[in-house]
């Protein structure tokens, strides 16, 4: 089933309808589907740069890294921690991955729930056209969108779950598009995430500051859990691939990066925090 009818025009917020390979709004703005099936709903005037979001190189590195399943335990913990009263049953549950990257998690989550009675209706959105192009090749059962969390091209009250994994949350927008009592999952690095690599890259490690320690606007915390395990990167090429998908490649010192180049392999800690929230307030304004 097409999920394009859940989208709205980024210029005037009127609903979009599918006509052959284009989406058209009530006022006649037209958006063509790309060859691989995604839709670009990021108007030029909403772009802060010419090529926003992750670059082609970062996307390729992330895809190669994730395809090796080093982060599969995170997928597993997402599925295990999914609040029971929101499991797919008879009804279809609509899930938006806001900042979906190259689509690994949304694709894996779809597989994990595929044998449930109901199914997930999945939408993945990212500001990087490179990420969305890769995602649209990875999984054809998802509606992939180039767009921004700052102004989601969707009507209010449209999805049941928003996922924001290692991303850039915009809580007012997440609350707006979520249905009443809809759920939000935030996944973020914990204190020890990739600590062995960070110790080589930086002269000193700053104290860990927990994010959203005072809660997040429009949401209440439902549950909190952690994925903590170790994994090994067996070659220098694998280590460079991981570096290329993280902000460390830009932030680390020259000496740090040179020291990492000498490694033949490394065993790393993955330390990731998962927090499920439930929407508490109704937000109806379209940004
Ligand atoms: C660290 S990556 C995480 C990607 C994916 N969730 C994952 O875990 O593999 C952050 C992603 O956020 C995207 N991004 C940055 N700003 C964004 C925005 N305003 N709206 C949507 N996505 C954004 C980037 O293009 C990038 O793909
Ligand atoms: Zn329009």
mmCIF file of C-alpha atoms and ligand atoms in Angstrom:
data_model
loop_
_atom_site.group_PDB
_atom_site.id
_atom_site.type_symbol
_atom_site.label_atom_id
_atom_site.label_comp_id
_atom_site.label_asym_id
_atom_site.label_seq_id
_atom_site.Cartn_x
_atom_site.Cartn_y
_atom_site.Cartn_z
ATOM 1 C CA UNK A 1 0.000 0.000 0.000
ATOM 2 C CA UNK A 2 1.282 3.418 -0.869
ATOM 3 C CA UNK A 3 1.958 5.714 2.040
ATOM 4 C CA UNK A 4 2.352 8.808 -0.118
ATOM 5 C CA UNK A 5 -1.108 9.958 0.982
ATOM 6 C CA UNK A 6 0.374 10.644 4.419
ATOM 7 C CA UNK A 7 2.500 13.431 3.003
ATOM 8 C CA UNK A 8 1.810 17.116 2.591
ATOM 9 C CA UNK A 9 3.213 19.894 0.435
ATOM 10 C CA UNK A 10 6.290 21.457 2.058
ATOM 11 C CA UNK A 11 5.321 24.864 0.629
ATOM 12 C CA UNK A 12 1.698 25.206 1.765
ATOM 13 C CA UNK A 13 0.947 22.085 3.881
ATOM 14 C CA UNK A 14 -1.965 20.941 1.697
ATOM 15 C CA UNK A 15 -2.280 17.148 1.185
ATOM 16 C CA UNK A 16 -0.352 15.491 -1.636
ATOM 17 C CA UNK A 17 -1.900 12.923 -3.947
ATOM 18 C CA UNK A 18 -0.171 10.481 -6.251
ATOM 19 C CA UNK A 19 -0.622 10.913 -9.995
ATOM 20 C CA UNK A 20 1.487 8.448 -12.004
ATOM 21 C CA UNK A 21 5.051 9.162 -10.829
ATOM 22 C CA UNK A 22 4.388 12.560 -9.257
ATOM 23 C CA UNK A 23 2.832 13.916 -6.091
ATOM 24 C CA UNK A 24 0.641 16.966 -6.562
ATOM 25 C CA UNK A 25 -0.807 19.332 -3.956
ATOM 26 C CA UNK A 26 -4.149 21.135 -4.052
ATOM 27 C CA UNK A 27 -2.413 24.283 -5.332
ATOM 28 C CA UNK A 28 -0.606 22.483 -8.128
ATOM 29 C CA UNK A 29 2.927 22.132 -6.736
ATOM 30 C CA UNK A 30 4.356 18.965 -8.268
ATOM 31 C CA UNK A 31 7.045 16.645 -6.915
ATOM 32 C CA UNK A 32 8.385 13.858 -9.111
ATOM 33 C CA UNK A 33 9.350 10.473 -7.746
ATOM 34 C CA UNK A 34 13.054 9.712 -8.251
ATOM 35 C CA UNK A 35 14.055 6.707 -10.363
ATOM 36 C CA UNK A 36 14.603 4.606 -7.262
ATOM 37 C CA UNK A 37 11.187 5.580 -5.884
ATOM 38 C CA UNK A 38 11.890 8.200 -3.206
ATOM 39 C CA UNK A 39 10.340 11.638 -3.125
ATOM 40 C CA UNK A 40 12.170 14.903 -2.569
ATOM 41 C CA UNK A 41 10.066 17.217 -0.368
ATOM 42 C CA UNK A 42 12.828 19.602 0.629
ATOM 43 C CA UNK A 43 12.206 22.873 -1.208
ATOM 44 C CA UNK A 44 15.282 24.879 -2.167
ATOM 45 C CA UNK A 45 14.171 27.732 0.110
ATOM 46 C CA UNK A 46 14.267 25.392 3.153
ATOM 47 C CA UNK A 47 17.840 24.281 2.471
ATOM 48 C CA UNK A 48 20.541 25.867 4.581
ATOM 49 C CA UNK A 49 23.234 24.563 2.237
ATOM 50 C CA UNK A 50 23.366 23.257 -1.308
ATOM 51 C CA UNK A 51 23.922 19.657 -0.218
ATOM 52 C CA UNK A 52 22.570 19.381 3.348
ATOM 53 C CA UNK A 53 23.041 16.446 5.718
ATOM 54 C CA UNK A 54 25.502 13.590 5.444
ATOM 55 C CA UNK A 55 27.751 13.572 2.376
ATOM 56 C CA UNK A 56 27.917 10.820 -0.216
ATOM 57 C CA UNK A 57 31.155 9.533 1.401
ATOM 58 C CA UNK A 58 29.715 9.447 4.917
ATOM 59 C CA UNK A 59 26.633 7.615 3.694
ATOM 60 C CA UNK A 60 28.742 5.025 1.846
ATOM 61 C CA UNK A 61 30.925 4.477 4.933
ATOM 62 C CA UNK A 62 27.896 4.120 7.230
ATOM 63 C CA UNK A 63 26.229 1.680 4.876
ATOM 64 C CA UNK A 64 29.347 -0.498 4.578
ATOM 65 C CA UNK A 65 29.801 -0.458 8.376
ATOM 66 C CA UNK A 66 26.163 -1.201 9.259
ATOM 67 C CA UNK A 67 25.926 -3.967 6.655
ATOM 68 C CA UNK A 68 28.507 -5.888 8.683
ATOM 69 C CA UNK A 69 25.898 -6.059 11.471
ATOM 70 C CA UNK A 70 28.171 -4.628 14.190
ATOM 71 C CA UNK A 71 25.151 -2.643 15.397
ATOM 72 C CA UNK A 72 22.584 -5.422 15.073
ATOM 73 C CA UNK A 73 22.346 -5.705 18.912
ATOM 74 C CA UNK A 74 20.947 -2.135 18.818
ATOM 75 C CA UNK A 75 18.213 -3.246 16.398
ATOM 76 C CA UNK A 76 17.539 -6.166 18.717
ATOM 77 C CA UNK A 77 17.213 -3.889 21.736
ATOM 78 C CA UNK A 78 14.886 -1.533 19.817
ATOM 79 C CA UNK A 79 12.596 -4.455 19.018
ATOM 80 C CA UNK A 80 12.772 -5.923 22.553
ATOM 81 C CA UNK A 81 12.072 -2.585 24.216
ATOM 82 C CA UNK A 82 9.182 -1.632 21.874
ATOM 83 C CA UNK A 83 6.297 -0.835 24.256
ATOM 84 C CA UNK A 84 3.987 -3.870 24.387
ATOM 85 C CA UNK A 85 0.755 -1.933 23.897
ATOM 86 C CA UNK A 86 2.117 -0.578 20.631
ATOM 87 C CA UNK A 87 3.237 -3.878 19.089
ATOM 88 C CA UNK A 88 1.921 -4.534 15.603
ATOM 89 C CA UNK A 89 -1.325 -6.514 16.052
ATOM 90 C CA UNK A 90 -4.307 -6.399 13.706
ATOM 91 C CA UNK A 91 -3.957 -2.716 12.972
ATOM 92 C CA UNK A 92 -1.081 -1.336 10.970
ATOM 93 C CA UNK A 93 1.248 0.798 12.981
ATOM 94 C CA UNK A 94 2.674 3.778 11.168
ATOM 95 C CA UNK A 95 6.325 4.447 11.911
ATOM 96 C CA UNK A 96 8.388 7.458 10.841
ATOM 97 C CA UNK A 97 12.182 7.243 11.067
ATOM 98 C CA UNK A 98 13.137 10.925 11.294
ATOM 99 C CA UNK A 99 16.772 11.148 10.127
ATOM 100 C CA UNK A 100 16.799 7.599 8.765
ATOM 101 C CA UNK A 101 20.257 7.765 7.166
ATOM 102 C CA UNK A 102 20.774 5.016 4.623
ATOM 103 C CA UNK A 103 17.873 3.018 6.010
ATOM 104 C CA UNK A 104 19.547 0.158 7.895
ATOM 105 C CA UNK A 105 17.454 0.403 11.067
ATOM 106 C CA UNK A 106 14.051 0.906 9.444
ATOM 107 C CA UNK A 107 14.725 -1.972 7.090
ATOM 108 C CA UNK A 108 15.827 -4.298 9.923
ATOM 109 C CA UNK A 109 12.904 -3.270 12.138
ATOM 110 C CA UNK A 110 10.515 -4.094 9.272
ATOM 111 C CA UNK A 111 12.065 -7.563 9.012
ATOM 112 C CA UNK A 112 11.849 -8.123 12.756
ATOM 113 C CA UNK A 113 8.107 -7.389 12.814
ATOM 114 C CA UNK A 114 7.257 -9.018 9.481
ATOM 115 C CA UNK A 115 5.907 -12.180 11.093
ATOM 116 C CA UNK A 116 3.511 -10.305 13.398
ATOM 117 C CA UNK A 117 -0.231 -10.326 12.585
ATOM 118 C CA UNK A 118 -0.261 -6.672 11.629
ATOM 119 C CA UNK A 119 2.623 -4.938 10.003
ATOM 120 C CA UNK A 120 4.449 -1.712 10.144
ATOM 121 C CA UNK A 121 3.733 0.975 7.611
ATOM 122 C CA UNK A 122 7.145 2.605 7.352
ATOM 123 C CA UNK A 123 8.252 6.090 6.314
ATOM 124 C CA UNK A 124 11.901 7.110 6.364
ATOM 125 C CA UNK A 125 12.985 10.742 6.073
ATOM 126 C CA UNK A 126 16.419 12.324 5.911
ATOM 127 C CA UNK A 127 17.762 15.685 4.818
ATOM 128 C CA UNK A 128 20.597 14.040 2.842
ATOM 129 C CA UNK A 129 19.618 13.044 -0.682
ATOM 130 C CA UNK A 130 22.590 10.639 -0.678
ATOM 131 C CA UNK A 131 21.249 8.855 2.371
ATOM 132 C CA UNK A 132 17.721 8.622 0.978
ATOM 133 C CA UNK A 133 18.961 7.421 -2.423
ATOM 134 C CA UNK A 134 20.866 4.598 -0.695
ATOM 135 C CA UNK A 135 17.857 3.799 1.510
ATOM 136 C CA UNK A 136 15.518 3.638 -1.481
ATOM 137 C CA UNK A 137 17.756 0.999 -3.058
ATOM 138 C CA UNK A 138 17.942 -0.983 0.203
ATOM 139 C CA UNK A 139 14.238 -1.524 0.893
ATOM 140 C CA UNK A 140 11.370 -1.090 -1.555
ATOM 141 C CA UNK A 141 8.618 -1.523 1.061
ATOM 142 C CA UNK A 142 9.297 1.811 2.732
ATOM 143 C CA UNK A 143 8.249 5.310 1.642
ATOM 144 C CA UNK A 144 11.533 7.237 1.523
ATOM 145 C CA UNK A 145 11.508 11.030 1.682
ATOM 146 C CA UNK A 146 14.117 13.768 1.419
ATOM 147 C CA UNK A 147 12.945 16.328 3.976
ATOM 148 C CA UNK A 148 13.805 18.016 7.241
ATOM 149 C CA UNK A 149 12.846 17.297 10.834
ATOM 150 C CA UNK A 150 12.561 21.078 11.212
ATOM 151 C CA UNK A 151 9.403 21.053 9.086
ATOM 152 C CA UNK A 152 8.096 17.552 8.433
ATOM 153 C CA UNK A 153 6.086 17.349 5.191
ATOM 154 C CA UNK A 154 3.187 15.579 6.906
ATOM 155 C CA UNK A 155 -0.177 16.552 8.329
ATOM 156 C CA UNK A 156 -0.612 16.645 12.109
ATOM 157 C CA UNK A 157 -1.700 13.476 13.945
ATOM 158 C CA UNK A 158 -0.490 11.074 11.241
ATOM 159 C CA UNK A 159 1.963 8.521 12.691
ATOM 160 C CA UNK A 160 1.989 6.242 15.758
ATOM 161 C CA UNK A 161 5.745 6.032 16.335
ATOM 162 C CA UNK A 162 8.644 8.385 15.569
ATOM 163 C CA UNK A 163 12.173 6.981 15.665
ATOM 164 C CA UNK A 164 15.118 9.346 16.079
ATOM 165 C CA UNK A 165 18.303 7.293 16.057
ATOM 166 C CA UNK A 166 21.619 9.130 16.495
ATOM 167 C CA UNK A 167 19.781 12.064 14.919
ATOM 168 C CA UNK A 168 18.603 15.627 15.366
ATOM 169 C CA UNK A 169 15.291 15.688 17.225
ATOM 170 C CA UNK A 170 12.789 18.506 16.763
ATOM 171 C CA UNK A 171 10.328 17.698 19.529
ATOM 172 C CA UNK A 172 7.589 20.153 18.519
ATOM 173 C CA UNK A 173 7.451 18.623 15.035
ATOM 174 C CA UNK A 174 7.555 15.050 16.358
ATOM 175 C CA UNK A 175 4.652 15.868 18.710
ATOM 176 C CA UNK A 176 2.687 17.491 15.897
ATOM 177 C CA UNK A 177 2.824 14.532 13.501
ATOM 178 C CA UNK A 178 2.264 11.914 16.223
ATOM 179 C CA UNK A 179 -1.212 10.656 17.040
ATOM 180 C CA UNK A 180 -2.601 11.098 20.559
ATOM 181 C CA UNK A 181 -0.410 9.101 22.958
ATOM 182 C CA UNK A 182 1.988 8.361 20.088
ATOM 183 C CA UNK A 183 5.482 7.144 20.924
ATOM 184 C CA UNK A 184 8.948 8.539 20.318
ATOM 185 C CA UNK A 185 12.163 6.522 20.521
ATOM 186 C CA UNK A 186 15.420 8.404 21.048
ATOM 187 C CA UNK A 187 18.615 6.417 20.596
ATOM 188 C CA UNK A 188 21.881 8.118 21.545
ATOM 189 C CA UNK A 189 25.466 7.288 22.443
ATOM 190 C CA UNK A 190 26.157 6.575 26.108
ATOM 191 C CA UNK A 191 29.264 7.522 28.148
ATOM 192 C CA UNK A 192 31.418 4.616 26.986
ATOM 193 C CA UNK A 193 30.409 4.476 23.330
ATOM 194 C CA UNK A 194 33.520 3.744 21.225
ATOM 195 C CA UNK A 195 35.584 4.833 24.234
ATOM 196 C CA UNK A 196 38.697 2.887 23.133
ATOM 197 C CA UNK A 197 38.794 4.811 19.851
ATOM 198 C CA UNK A 198 37.993 8.153 21.482
ATOM 199 C CA UNK A 199 40.894 7.672 23.918
ATOM 200 C CA UNK A 200 43.270 7.401 20.968
ATOM 201 C CA UNK A 201 41.679 10.284 19.028
ATOM 202 C CA UNK A 202 41.522 12.877 21.808
ATOM 203 C CA UNK A 203 44.151 13.997 24.341
ATOM 204 C CA UNK A 204 41.485 13.910 27.077
ATOM 205 C CA UNK A 205 37.914 12.657 27.290
ATOM 206 C CA UNK A 206 35.382 15.182 28.548
ATOM 207 C CA UNK A 207 33.005 14.203 31.308
ATOM 208 C CA UNK A 208 29.877 12.658 29.864
ATOM 209 C CA UNK A 209 26.893 14.999 29.981
ATOM 210 C CA UNK A 210 23.630 13.065 29.844
ATOM 211 C CA UNK A 211 21.324 14.551 27.211
ATOM 212 C CA UNK A 212 17.715 15.477 28.005
ATOM 213 C CA UNK A 213 18.300 14.735 31.675
ATOM 214 C CA UNK A 214 15.428 17.118 32.545
ATOM 215 C CA UNK A 215 13.046 15.491 30.090
ATOM 216 C CA UNK A 216 11.949 16.601 26.643
ATOM 217 C CA UNK A 217 9.167 19.045 25.730
ATOM 218 C CA UNK A 218 5.779 17.511 24.779
ATOM 219 C CA UNK A 219 6.783 13.996 25.935
ATOM 220 C CA UNK A 220 6.994 11.870 29.095
ATOM 221 C CA UNK A 221 9.518 9.090 29.577
ATOM 222 C CA UNK A 222 8.066 5.571 29.302
ATOM 223 C CA UNK A 223 11.163 3.384 29.550
ATOM 224 C CA UNK A 224 14.911 3.510 29.351
ATOM 225 C CA UNK A 225 17.342 0.735 28.443
ATOM 226 C CA UNK A 226 20.885 0.249 27.250
ATOM 227 C CA UNK A 227 22.667 -1.795 24.604
ATOM 228 C CA UNK A 228 26.186 -2.402 25.905
ATOM 229 C CA UNK A 229 28.497 -4.929 24.249
ATOM 230 C CA UNK A 230 31.823 -5.150 22.464
ATOM 231 C CA UNK A 231 32.697 -5.779 18.847
ATOM 232 C CA UNK A 232 35.933 -6.058 16.891
ATOM 233 C CA UNK A 233 37.000 -4.254 13.751
ATOM 234 C CA UNK A 234 39.520 -6.619 12.169
ATOM 235 C CA UNK A 235 41.382 -4.258 9.820
ATOM 236 C CA UNK A 236 42.600 -0.692 9.319
ATOM 237 C CA UNK A 237 40.093 -0.321 6.451
ATOM 238 C CA UNK A 238 37.220 -1.207 8.804
ATOM 239 C CA UNK A 239 38.485 1.278 11.380
ATOM 240 C CA UNK A 240 38.645 4.071 8.777
ATOM 241 C CA UNK A 241 35.114 3.203 7.662
ATOM 242 C CA UNK A 242 33.802 3.658 11.196
ATOM 243 C CA UNK A 243 35.700 6.930 11.556
ATOM 244 C CA UNK A 244 34.289 8.217 8.284
ATOM 245 C CA UNK A 245 30.710 7.826 9.513
ATOM 246 C CA UNK A 246 31.231 9.626 12.828
ATOM 247 C CA UNK A 247 31.808 13.295 13.677
ATOM 248 C CA UNK A 248 35.179 12.266 15.188
ATOM 249 C CA UNK A 249 36.802 12.403 11.773
ATOM 250 C CA UNK A 250 36.329 16.204 11.802
ATOM 251 C CA UNK A 251 36.760 16.833 15.520
ATOM 252 C CA UNK A 252 39.842 14.733 16.335
ATOM 253 C CA UNK A 253 43.361 16.155 16.378
ATOM 254 C CA UNK A 254 45.873 15.418 13.607
ATOM 255 C CA UNK A 255 47.971 13.377 16.072
ATOM 256 C CA UNK A 256 44.916 11.371 17.086
ATOM 257 C CA UNK A 257 44.024 10.500 13.529
ATOM 258 C CA UNK A 258 47.642 9.542 12.769
ATOM 259 C CA UNK A 259 47.707 7.237 15.825
ATOM 260 C CA UNK A 260 44.531 5.506 14.632
ATOM 261 C CA UNK A 261 46.187 4.891 11.237
ATOM 262 C CA UNK A 262 48.709 2.622 12.973
ATOM 263 C CA UNK A 263 46.080 0.218 14.304
ATOM 264 C CA UNK A 264 45.634 -3.198 12.665
ATOM 265 C CA UNK A 265 42.472 -4.026 14.579
ATOM 266 C CA UNK A 266 40.520 -2.781 17.583
ATOM 267 C CA UNK A 267 37.913 -4.117 19.990
ATOM 268 C CA UNK A 268 35.366 -1.451 20.814
ATOM 269 C CA UNK A 269 32.607 -0.905 23.337
ATOM 270 C CA UNK A 270 29.174 -0.071 21.997
ATOM 271 C CA UNK A 271 27.241 1.790 24.682
ATOM 272 C CA UNK A 272 23.911 3.068 23.491
ATOM 273 C CA UNK A 273 20.932 4.493 25.376
ATOM 274 C CA UNK A 274 17.387 3.863 24.251
ATOM 275 C CA UNK A 275 14.586 6.031 25.621
ATOM 276 C CA UNK A 276 10.915 5.590 24.756
ATOM 277 C CA UNK A 277 8.618 8.579 25.337
ATOM 278 C CA UNK A 278 4.882 9.074 25.075
ATOM 279 C CA UNK A 279 3.372 12.275 23.727
ATOM 280 C CA UNK A 280 1.683 14.322 26.424
ATOM 281 C CA UNK A 281 0.448 17.434 24.668
ATOM 282 C CA UNK A 282 -1.418 18.112 21.480
ATOM 283 C CA UNK A 283 0.546 20.277 19.075
ATOM 284 C CA UNK A 284 -1.446 21.432 16.090
ATOM 285 C CA UNK A 285 0.491 24.281 14.527
ATOM 286 C CA UNK A 286 2.106 23.537 11.228
ATOM 287 C CA UNK A 287 5.586 24.999 11.127
HETATM 288 C C1 LIG B 1 24.483 10.238 12.595
HETATM 289 S S1 LIG B 1 23.414 10.081 11.189
HETATM 290 C C2 LIG B 1 22.299 8.788 11.726
HETATM 291 C C3 LIG B 1 21.556 8.128 10.597
HETATM 292 C C4 LIG B 1 20.696 6.918 11.000
HETATM 293 N N1 LIG B 1 19.624 7.276 11.911
HETATM 294 C C5 LIG B 1 21.576 5.848 11.605
HETATM 295 O O1 LIG B 1 21.589 5.735 12.843
HETATM 296 O O2 LIG B 1 22.234 5.119 10.845
HETATM 297 C C6 LIG B 1 22.434 11.556 11.279
HETATM 298 C C7 LIG B 1 21.510 11.735 10.076
HETATM 299 O O3 LIG B 1 20.692 12.888 10.287
HETATM 300 C C8 LIG B 1 20.519 13.536 9.026
HETATM 301 N N2 LIG B 1 20.053 14.909 9.295
HETATM 302 C C9 LIG B 1 20.777 15.997 9.658
HETATM 303 N N3 LIG B 1 19.956 17.059 9.829
HETATM 304 C C10 LIG B 1 18.691 16.631 9.587
HETATM 305 C C11 LIG B 1 17.410 17.264 9.588
HETATM 306 N N4 LIG B 1 17.254 18.554 9.894
HETATM 307 N N5 LIG B 1 16.322 16.528 9.266
HETATM 308 C C12 LIG B 1 16.445 15.211 8.958
HETATM 309 N N6 LIG B 1 17.628 14.567 8.931
HETATM 310 C C13 LIG B 1 18.741 15.261 9.239
HETATM 311 C C14 LIG B 1 21.866 13.363 8.350
HETATM 312 O O4 LIG B 1 21.800 13.547 6.945
HETATM 313 C C15 LIG B 1 22.241 11.930 8.764
HETATM 314 O O5 LIG B 1 21.790 10.989 7.812
HETATM 315 ZN ZN1 LIG B 2 1.693 23.088 -2.548
#
